[in-house]
GROMACS .gro file of C-alpha atoms in nm:
model
  270
    1MET     CA    1   0.649  -0.111  -1.042
    2SER     CA    2   0.307  -0.043  -1.119
    3ALA     CA    3   0.036   0.049  -1.352
    4PHE     CA    4   0.236   0.372  -1.418
    5SER     CA    5  -0.060   0.607  -1.339
    6THR     CA    6  -0.149   0.831  -1.076
    7ALA     CA    7  -0.513   0.798  -1.144
    8GLY     CA    8  -0.712   0.678  -0.836
    9SER     CA    9  -1.072   0.836  -0.657
   10ASP     CA   10  -1.250   0.740  -0.348
   11ALA     CA   11  -1.450   0.492  -0.564
   12ASP     CA   12  -1.088   0.319  -0.542
   13GLY     CA   13  -1.109   0.255  -0.193
   14PRO     CA   14  -0.934   0.448   0.088
   15ILE     CA   15  -0.711   0.680  -0.062
   16SER     CA   16  -0.323   0.593   0.088
   17VAL     CA   17  -0.149   0.821   0.259
   18LEU     CA   18   0.084   0.848  -0.073
   19PRO     CA   19   0.072   0.913  -0.365
   20LEU     CA   20   0.004   0.673  -0.613
   21THR     CA   21   0.293   0.791  -0.921
   22GLY     CA   22   0.363   0.440  -1.106
   23GLU     CA   23   0.758   0.451  -0.913
   24ARG     CA   24   0.583   0.209  -0.633
   25THR     CA   25   0.288  -0.009  -0.518
   26VAL     CA   26   0.080   0.077  -0.275
   27PRO     CA   27  -0.209  -0.165  -0.078
   28GLY     CA   28  -0.588  -0.027  -0.038
   29LEU     CA   29  -0.650   0.070  -0.442
   30GLU     CA   30  -0.830  -0.159  -0.675
   31ARG     CA   31  -0.699  -0.036  -0.915
   32GLU     CA   32  -0.337  -0.125  -0.828
   33ASN     CA   33  -0.438  -0.425  -0.712
   34TYR     CA   34  -0.279  -0.658  -0.927
   35TRP     CA   35   0.088  -0.507  -0.905
   36PHE     CA   36   0.036  -0.506  -0.500
   37ARG     CA   37  -0.084  -0.863  -0.510
   38ARG     CA   38   0.251  -0.920  -0.725
   39HIS     CA   39   0.469  -0.764  -0.511
   40GLU     CA   40   0.357  -0.955  -0.128
   41VAL     CA   41   0.336  -1.299  -0.240
   42VAL     CA   42   0.698  -1.317  -0.258
   43TYR     CA   43   0.713  -1.112   0.074
   44GLN     CA   44   0.485  -1.418   0.225
   45ARG     CA   45   0.642  -1.729   0.038
   46LEU     CA   46   1.039  -1.532   0.136
   47ALA     CA   47   0.937  -1.446   0.486
   48HIS     CA   48   1.141  -1.782   0.626
   49ARG     CA   49   1.438  -1.704   0.563
   50CYS     CA   50   1.419  -1.383   0.754
   51ALA     CA   51   1.290  -1.563   1.050
   52GLY     CA   52   1.456  -1.435   1.385
   53ARG     CA   53   1.761  -1.233   1.197
   54VAL     CA   54   1.853  -0.859   1.108
   55VAL     CA   55   1.710  -0.790   0.803
   56LEU     CA   56   1.770  -0.452   0.598
   57GLU     CA   57   1.473  -0.408   0.322
   58ALA     CA   58   1.709  -0.177   0.055
   59GLY     CA   59   1.385   0.062  -0.073
   60CYS     CA   60   1.094  -0.043   0.077
   61GLY     CA   61   0.910   0.198  -0.053
   62GLU     CA   62   0.541   0.220   0.075
   63GLY     CA   63   0.630  -0.025   0.405
   64TYR     CA   64   0.378  -0.298   0.415
   65GLY     CA   65   0.637  -0.534   0.305
   66ALA     CA   66   0.880  -0.452   0.579
   67ASP     CA   67   0.586  -0.494   0.827
   68LEU     CA   68   0.496  -0.846   0.653
   69LEU     CA   69   0.844  -0.881   0.743
   70ALA     CA   70   0.895  -0.763   1.056
   71GLU     CA   71   0.612  -1.001   1.227
   72VAL     CA   72   0.943  -1.307   1.233
   73ALA     CA   73   1.240  -1.151   1.173
   74ALA     CA   74   1.375  -1.008   1.499
   75HIS     CA   75   1.468  -0.614   1.347
   76VAL     CA   76   1.398  -0.428   1.053
   77ILE     CA   77   1.506  -0.191   0.892
   78GLY     CA   78   1.382  -0.021   0.631
   79LEU     CA   79   1.602   0.203   0.397
   80ASP     CA   80   1.431   0.467   0.111
   81TYR     CA   81   1.553   0.774  -0.010
   82ASP     CA   82   1.219   0.951  -0.018
   83ALA     CA   83   1.194   1.208   0.275
   84ALA     CA   84   0.784   1.172   0.266
   85THR     CA   85   0.809   0.747   0.255
   86VAL     CA   86   1.057   0.744   0.508
   87ALA     CA   87   0.822   1.005   0.694
   88HIS     CA   88   0.547   0.834   0.629
   89VAL     CA   89   0.639   0.438   0.694
   90ARG     CA   90   0.757   0.589   1.030
   91ALA     CA   91   0.371   0.704   1.079
   92ARG     CA   92   0.183   0.346   0.970
   93TYR     CA   93   0.454   0.117   1.071
   94PRO     CA   94   0.586   0.145   1.380
   95ARG     CA   95   0.861  -0.159   1.407
   96VAL     CA   96   1.020  -0.105   1.125
   97ASP     CA   97   1.354   0.097   1.178
   98ILE     CA   98   1.263   0.335   0.895
   99ARG     CA   99   1.580   0.537   0.803
  100HIS     CA  100   1.635   0.744   0.536
  101GLY     CA  101   1.942   0.700   0.261
  102ASN     CA  102   2.130   0.576  -0.019
  103LEU     CA  103   2.080   0.235  -0.158
  104VAL     CA  104   2.466   0.310  -0.275
  105ASP     CA  105   2.576   0.438  -0.015
  106LEU     CA  106   2.424   0.221   0.298
  107PRO     CA  107   2.400   0.414   0.637
  108LEU     CA  108   2.486   0.052   0.812
  109ALA     CA  109   2.812  -0.058   0.963
  110ASP     CA  110   2.995  -0.353   0.768
  111ALA     CA  111   2.856  -0.741   0.863
  112SER     CA  112   2.601  -0.525   1.059
  113VAL     CA  113   2.270  -0.709   0.913
  114ASP     CA  114   2.158  -1.091   0.804
  115VAL     CA  115   1.970  -1.029   0.512
  116VAL     CA  116   1.875  -0.740   0.242
  117VAL     CA  117   1.548  -0.766   0.075
  118ASN     CA  118   1.517  -0.588  -0.242
  119PHE     CA  119   1.204  -0.650  -0.388
  120GLN     CA  120   1.152  -0.451  -0.741
  121VAL     CA  121   1.359  -0.172  -0.669
  122ILE     CA  122   1.665  -0.290  -0.820
  123GLU     CA  123   1.570  -0.173  -1.169
  124HIS     CA  124   1.510   0.184  -1.064
  125LEU     CA  125   1.837   0.225  -0.986
  126TRP     CA  126   2.139   0.333  -1.189
  127ASP     CA  127   2.442   0.226  -0.988
  128GLN     CA  128   2.321  -0.163  -0.951
  129GLU     CA  129   2.734  -0.249  -0.920
  130LYS     CA  130   2.751  -0.049  -0.662
  131PHE     CA  131   2.431  -0.105  -0.441
  132ILE     CA  132   2.545  -0.519  -0.523
  133ALA     CA  133   2.890  -0.387  -0.394
  134GLU     CA  134   2.719  -0.246  -0.013
  135CYS     CA  135   2.498  -0.506   0.001
  136LEU     CA  136   2.744  -0.714   0.024
  137ARG     CA  137   2.982  -0.545   0.280
  138VAL     CA  138   2.697  -0.523   0.510
  139LEU     CA  139   2.530  -0.892   0.513
  140ARG     CA  140   2.700  -1.072   0.723
  141PRO     CA  141   2.917  -1.412   0.656
  142GLY     CA  142   2.656  -1.637   0.530
  143GLY     CA  143   2.357  -1.367   0.474
  144GLN     CA  144   2.134  -1.380   0.262
  145LEU     CA  145   2.102  -1.079  -0.045
  146LEU     CA  146   1.633  -1.129  -0.187
  147VAL     CA  147   1.596  -0.992  -0.509
  148SER     CA  148   1.305  -0.962  -0.721
  149THR     CA  149   1.259  -0.776  -1.003
  150PRO     CA  150   1.073  -0.760  -1.334
  151ASN     CA  151   1.199  -0.962  -1.597
  152ARG     CA  152   1.234  -0.771  -1.864
  153ILE     CA  153   1.213  -1.022  -2.127
  154THR     CA  154   0.840  -1.027  -2.051
  155PHE     CA  155   0.816  -0.667  -1.962
  156THR     CA  156   0.911  -0.504  -2.181
  157PRO     CA  157   0.946  -0.697  -2.464
  158GLY     CA  158   1.174  -0.631  -2.796
  159SER     CA  159   1.364  -0.336  -2.650
  160ASP     CA  160   1.619  -0.184  -2.430
  161THR     CA  161   1.400   0.099  -2.293
  162PRO     CA  162   1.185   0.024  -2.014
  163VAL     CA  163   0.815   0.060  -2.039
  164ASN     CA  164   0.827   0.189  -1.713
  165PRO     CA  165   0.957   0.560  -1.720
  166PHE     CA  166   1.136   0.503  -1.344
  167HIS     CA  167   1.327   0.177  -1.496
  168THR     CA  168   1.668   0.261  -1.549
  169ARG     CA  169   1.785  -0.128  -1.627
  170GLU     CA  170   1.533  -0.456  -1.621
  171LEU     CA  171   1.775  -0.735  -1.662
  172ASN     CA  172   1.677  -1.117  -1.733
  173ALA     CA  173   1.784  -1.384  -1.563
  174ALA     CA  174   2.133  -1.426  -1.748
  175GLU     CA  175   2.180  -1.064  -1.672
  176LEU     CA  176   2.070  -1.072  -1.302
  177THR     CA  177   2.299  -1.361  -1.206
  178GLU     CA  178   2.590  -1.234  -1.396
  179LEU     CA  179   2.525  -0.869  -1.164
  180LEU     CA  180   2.550  -1.129  -0.852
  181THR     CA  181   2.768  -1.300  -0.883
  182ASP     CA  182   2.996  -1.019  -1.053
  183GLY     CA  183   3.002  -0.885  -0.744
  184GLY     CA  184   3.113  -1.127  -0.541
  185PHE     CA  185   2.763  -1.342  -0.425
  186GLY     CA  186   2.658  -1.697  -0.466
  187LEU     CA  187   2.341  -1.781  -0.663
  188SER     CA  188   2.172  -2.045  -0.420
  189ALA     CA  189   1.841  -2.021  -0.645
  190MET     CA  190   1.635  -1.819  -0.910
  191TYR     CA  191   1.312  -1.864  -0.875
  192GLY     CA  192   1.008  -1.725  -1.168
  193VAL     CA  193   0.685  -1.563  -1.053
  194PHE     CA  194   0.382  -1.690  -1.321
  195HIS     CA  195   0.032  -1.655  -1.392
  196GLY     CA  196  -0.200  -1.982  -1.184
  197PRO     CA  197  -0.471  -2.131  -1.297
  198ARG     CA  198  -0.688  -1.844  -1.193
  199LEU     CA  199  -0.444  -1.576  -1.327
  200ALA     CA  200  -0.458  -1.759  -1.666
  201GLU     CA  201  -0.877  -1.742  -1.712
  202LEU     CA  202  -0.833  -1.401  -1.679
  203ASP     CA  203  -0.612  -1.314  -1.924
  204ALA     CA  204  -0.819  -1.449  -2.129
  205ARG     CA  205  -1.087  -1.238  -2.056
  206HIS     CA  206  -0.909  -0.918  -2.140
  207GLY     CA  207  -0.780  -0.971  -2.532
  208GLY     CA  208  -0.469  -1.269  -2.386
  209SER     CA  209  -0.355  -1.039  -2.127
  210ILE     CA  210  -0.477  -0.864  -1.814
  211ILE     CA  211  -0.144  -0.722  -1.755
  212ASP     CA  212  -0.146  -0.535  -2.082
  213ALA     CA  213  -0.487  -0.442  -2.063
  214GLN     CA  214  -0.438  -0.227  -1.755
  215ILE     CA  215  -0.105  -0.027  -1.882
  216SER     CA  216  -0.281   0.048  -2.244
  217ARG     CA  217  -0.517   0.169  -2.061
  218ALA     CA  218  -0.322   0.339  -1.785
  219LEU     CA  219  -0.081   0.503  -2.069
  220ALA     CA  220  -0.339   0.595  -2.244
  221ASP     CA  221  -0.508   0.769  -1.970
  222GLU     CA  222  -0.864   0.611  -2.021
  223PRO     CA  223  -1.163   0.473  -1.858
  224TRP     CA  224  -1.127   0.139  -1.702
  225PRO     CA  225  -1.423  -0.101  -1.800
  226ALA     CA  226  -1.656  -0.220  -1.490
  227GLU     CA  227  -1.514  -0.569  -1.583
  228LEU     CA  228  -1.185  -0.502  -1.596
  229LEU     CA  229  -1.146  -0.331  -1.209
  230ALA     CA  230  -1.351  -0.595  -1.067
  231ASP     CA  231  -1.124  -0.903  -1.213
  232VAL     CA  232  -0.817  -0.684  -1.109
  233ALA     CA  233  -0.944  -0.581  -0.749
  234SER     CA  234  -0.991  -0.968  -0.717
  235VAL     CA  235  -0.652  -1.024  -0.790
  236ARG     CA  236  -0.495  -1.278  -0.486
  237THR     CA  237  -0.183  -1.377  -0.393
  238GLU     CA  238  -0.261  -1.741  -0.421
  239ASP     CA  239  -0.378  -1.692  -0.811
  240PHE     CA  240   0.068  -1.605  -0.892
  241ASP     CA  241   0.283  -1.944  -0.853
  242LEU     CA  242   0.637  -1.927  -0.744
  243ILE     CA  243   0.857  -2.194  -0.939
  244ARG     CA  244   1.251  -2.239  -0.900
  245CYS     CA  245   1.377  -2.242  -1.223
  246ASP     CA  246   1.781  -2.281  -1.180
  247GLU     CA  247   2.004  -2.324  -1.455
  248ASP     CA  248   1.994  -2.738  -1.439
  249ASP     CA  249   1.620  -2.725  -1.402
  250ARG     CA  250   1.523  -2.409  -1.627
  251ASP     CA  251   1.192  -2.643  -1.746
  252ARG     CA  252   1.071  -2.763  -1.406
  253ASP     CA  253   0.693  -2.864  -1.438
  254GLY     CA  254   0.708  -2.740  -1.757
  255HIS     CA  255   0.760  -2.321  -1.683
  256ASN     CA  256   1.108  -2.166  -1.802
  257ILE     CA  257   1.288  -1.828  -1.588
  258ASP     CA  258   1.285  -1.666  -1.937
  259ASP     CA  259   0.891  -1.698  -1.939
  260SER     CA  260   0.869  -1.575  -1.629
  261LEU     CA  261   0.673  -1.223  -1.539
  262ASP     CA  262   0.931  -1.138  -1.239
  263LEU     CA  263   1.262  -1.263  -1.113
  264VAL     CA  264   1.330  -1.332  -0.769
  265ALA     CA  265   1.750  -1.451  -0.665
  266ILE     CA  266   1.893  -1.570  -0.380
  267ALA     CA  267   2.237  -1.475  -0.311
  268VAL     CA  268   2.462  -1.613  -0.014
  269ARG     CA  269   2.766  -1.428   0.108
  270PRO     CA  270   3.051  -1.616   0.097
   0.00000   0.00000   0.00000
């Protein structure tokens, strides 16, 4: 998920080797920084679950997340369907064991990994059920599937047609839970990503939503005001809150999972 735009110039900072198409986020671009940090925070906060373990990142994209996990994991396998992306990851992130393959036909043996990471990818898949079945197959007993995805309720409100043209099916918390449990997993925890106090201030500064301010200009291919660009470039991972919102504690600290920006599920293979 990104701002859905290929916009980028030297003024945006270093140009990534991979083009910014809107299908995936990339680091190092000022205009993309909000989405990059919103993704990065989940890697940072869940990295401890990968410590000392064999990890598959299914749909690794640009590779920055797999490389972050490689700091603590025993071994990280990155998998992506796009050959150019695989070549990029191989050149830029040598500690990631990058492979080319399809997420609904994982090129791994049964019970061969401890953790499967799938962040901001499942909404891109046509056959989500087959992917979940493949995760169950390659995980060892007790292994974990870590999934993040935009919350359909807040990302594409009031519509079953995703606002991002690269998304095929977005999920709410109940739908994600059903997908995982019907696929044979036990749901250990559900978290939501929320704006913290500083991002709430930026929301107020940009007409109520810094997200809408970005998306509206991207979709219309309009220039960005200097203030918006500066605020987006200033976003940090610590500006986001990751809050546990289980079924029996949905309003913890005043937050409801249905109000979250992104859903983050921790599922366990029996």
